[in-house]
């Protein structure tokens, strides 16, 4: 199952690290507790739209870019999950999938 909050956290962490920012710096700029941002980055907490807007502003990235990156990550996970379900062979009329 694809967890949106985990992929959102991954995207936010990657953006923060690409910009060379610490959790403390983002926390101060976004006016959100460091611990809460950490939980969001680890996919343990859901981010409200207001909180996400604050984080995007602190990271100096448009919300649309973040959502596009998350959407791309969701699509990749869905495609990978679909590959696991594709029949790879048949034996005497029996469908065998790549999942063990």
mmCIF file of C-alpha atoms in Angstrom:
data_model
loop_
_atom_site.group_PDB
_atom_site.id
_atom_site.type_symbol
_atom_site.label_atom_id
_atom_site.label_comp_id
_atom_site.label_asym_id
_atom_site.label_seq_id
_atom_site.Cartn_x
_atom_site.Cartn_y
_atom_site.Cartn_z
ATOM 1 C CA UNK A 1 0.000 0.000 0.000
ATOM 2 C CA UNK A 2 1.249 3.459 -0.920
ATOM 3 C CA UNK A 3 1.351 5.844 2.040
ATOM 4 C CA UNK A 4 1.070 9.447 0.906
ATOM 5 C CA UNK A 5 2.398 10.779 4.209
ATOM 6 C CA UNK A 6 5.584 8.691 3.933
ATOM 7 C CA UNK A 7 6.268 9.857 0.388
ATOM 8 C CA UNK A 8 5.509 13.471 1.336
ATOM 9 C CA UNK A 9 7.989 13.158 4.188
ATOM 10 C CA UNK A 10 10.623 11.755 1.843
ATOM 11 C CA UNK A 11 10.150 14.647 -0.592
ATOM 12 C CA UNK A 12 10.287 17.271 2.163
ATOM 13 C CA UNK A 13 13.420 15.725 3.693
ATOM 14 C CA UNK A 14 15.131 15.536 0.296
ATOM 15 C CA UNK A 15 14.322 19.194 -0.406
ATOM 16 C CA UNK A 16 15.581 20.270 3.006
ATOM 17 C CA UNK A 17 18.819 18.355 2.601
ATOM 18 C CA UNK A 18 19.354 19.598 -0.981
ATOM 19 C CA UNK A 19 19.164 23.125 0.401
ATOM 20 C CA UNK A 20 21.600 22.296 3.186
ATOM 21 C CA UNK A 21 19.097 23.185 5.895
ATOM 22 C CA UNK A 22 18.793 21.596 9.311
ATOM 23 C CA UNK A 23 15.528 20.658 10.957
ATOM 24 C CA UNK A 24 16.191 23.453 13.435
ATOM 25 C CA UNK A 25 16.486 26.047 10.656
ATOM 26 C CA UNK A 26 13.293 24.902 8.937
ATOM 27 C CA UNK A 27 11.538 24.749 12.292
ATOM 28 C CA UNK A 28 12.441 28.347 13.103
ATOM 29 C CA UNK A 29 11.481 29.638 9.653
ATOM 30 C CA UNK A 30 8.195 27.703 9.469
ATOM 31 C CA UNK A 31 7.369 28.296 13.147
ATOM 32 C CA UNK A 32 6.667 24.608 13.614
ATOM 33 C CA UNK A 33 8.231 22.440 16.301
ATOM 34 C CA UNK A 34 11.333 20.553 15.280
ATOM 35 C CA UNK A 35 9.888 17.292 16.584
ATOM 36 C CA UNK A 36 6.714 17.653 14.555
ATOM 37 C CA UNK A 37 8.654 18.327 11.345
ATOM 38 C CA UNK A 38 10.788 15.289 12.084
ATOM 39 C CA UNK A 39 7.669 13.145 12.467
ATOM 40 C CA UNK A 40 6.310 14.474 9.170
ATOM 41 C CA UNK A 41 9.594 13.695 7.403
ATOM 42 C CA UNK A 42 9.482 10.144 8.790
ATOM 43 C CA UNK A 43 5.896 9.698 7.602
ATOM 44 C CA UNK A 44 4.544 9.358 11.126
ATOM 45 C CA UNK A 45 2.303 12.451 11.078
ATOM 46 C CA UNK A 46 -0.029 13.941 8.486
ATOM 47 C CA UNK A 47 0.683 17.534 7.470
ATOM 48 C CA UNK A 48 -2.285 19.898 7.269
ATOM 49 C CA UNK A 49 -2.499 22.165 4.251
ATOM 50 C CA UNK A 50 -1.528 25.141 6.434
ATOM 51 C CA UNK A 51 1.487 23.335 7.856
ATOM 52 C CA UNK A 52 2.558 22.162 4.412
ATOM 53 C CA UNK A 53 2.323 25.738 3.129
ATOM 54 C CA UNK A 54 4.548 26.901 6.016
ATOM 55 C CA UNK A 55 7.099 24.189 5.305
ATOM 56 C CA UNK A 56 7.137 25.008 1.598
ATOM 57 C CA UNK A 57 7.684 28.686 2.383
ATOM 58 C CA UNK A 58 10.528 27.791 4.766
ATOM 59 C CA UNK A 59 12.088 25.600 2.076
ATOM 60 C CA UNK A 60 11.471 28.287 -0.581
ATOM 61 C CA UNK A 61 9.696 25.845 -2.868
ATOM 62 C CA UNK A 62 6.249 26.136 -4.432
ATOM 63 C CA UNK A 63 3.620 23.826 -2.990
ATOM 64 C CA UNK A 64 2.812 22.681 -6.530
ATOM 65 C CA UNK A 65 6.408 21.421 -6.948
ATOM 66 C CA UNK A 66 6.209 19.424 -3.726
ATOM 67 C CA UNK A 67 2.866 17.909 -4.680
ATOM 68 C CA UNK A 68 4.162 17.084 -8.174
ATOM 69 C CA UNK A 69 7.195 15.317 -6.699
ATOM 70 C CA UNK A 70 4.984 13.359 -4.314
ATOM 71 C CA UNK A 71 2.628 12.477 -7.165
ATOM 72 C CA UNK A 72 5.577 11.163 -9.198
ATOM 73 C CA UNK A 73 6.730 9.074 -6.228
ATOM 74 C CA UNK A 74 3.217 7.653 -5.787
ATOM 75 C CA UNK A 75 3.096 6.742 -9.480
ATOM 76 C CA UNK A 76 6.446 4.941 -9.218
ATOM 77 C CA UNK A 77 5.311 2.930 -6.194
ATOM 78 C CA UNK A 78 2.043 2.032 -7.893
ATOM 79 C CA UNK A 79 3.909 0.901 -11.007
ATOM 80 C CA UNK A 80 6.290 -1.200 -8.926
ATOM 81 C CA UNK A 81 3.367 -2.788 -7.087
ATOM 82 C CA UNK A 82 1.660 -3.530 -10.399
ATOM 83 C CA UNK A 83 4.793 -5.257 -11.717
ATOM 84 C CA UNK A 84 4.666 -7.616 -8.764
ATOM 85 C CA UNK A 85 1.102 -8.600 -9.703
ATOM 86 C CA UNK A 86 1.753 -9.196 -13.424
ATOM 87 C CA UNK A 87 1.520 -12.862 -14.387
ATOM 88 C CA UNK A 88 4.964 -14.072 -15.430
ATOM 89 C CA UNK A 89 4.146 -17.597 -16.579
ATOM 90 C CA UNK A 90 1.427 -20.172 -16.841
ATOM 91 C CA UNK A 91 1.636 -23.850 -16.006
ATOM 92 C CA UNK A 92 -1.177 -26.104 -17.189
ATOM 93 C CA UNK A 93 -3.612 -23.205 -17.186
ATOM 94 C CA UNK A 94 -2.464 -21.946 -13.763
ATOM 95 C CA UNK A 95 -1.341 -18.317 -13.495
ATOM 96 C CA UNK A 96 1.938 -17.834 -11.628
ATOM 97 C CA UNK A 97 2.790 -14.325 -10.450
ATOM 98 C CA UNK A 98 6.158 -12.934 -9.595
ATOM 99 C CA UNK A 99 5.080 -12.575 -5.947
ATOM 100 C CA UNK A 100 6.287 -15.515 -3.891
#
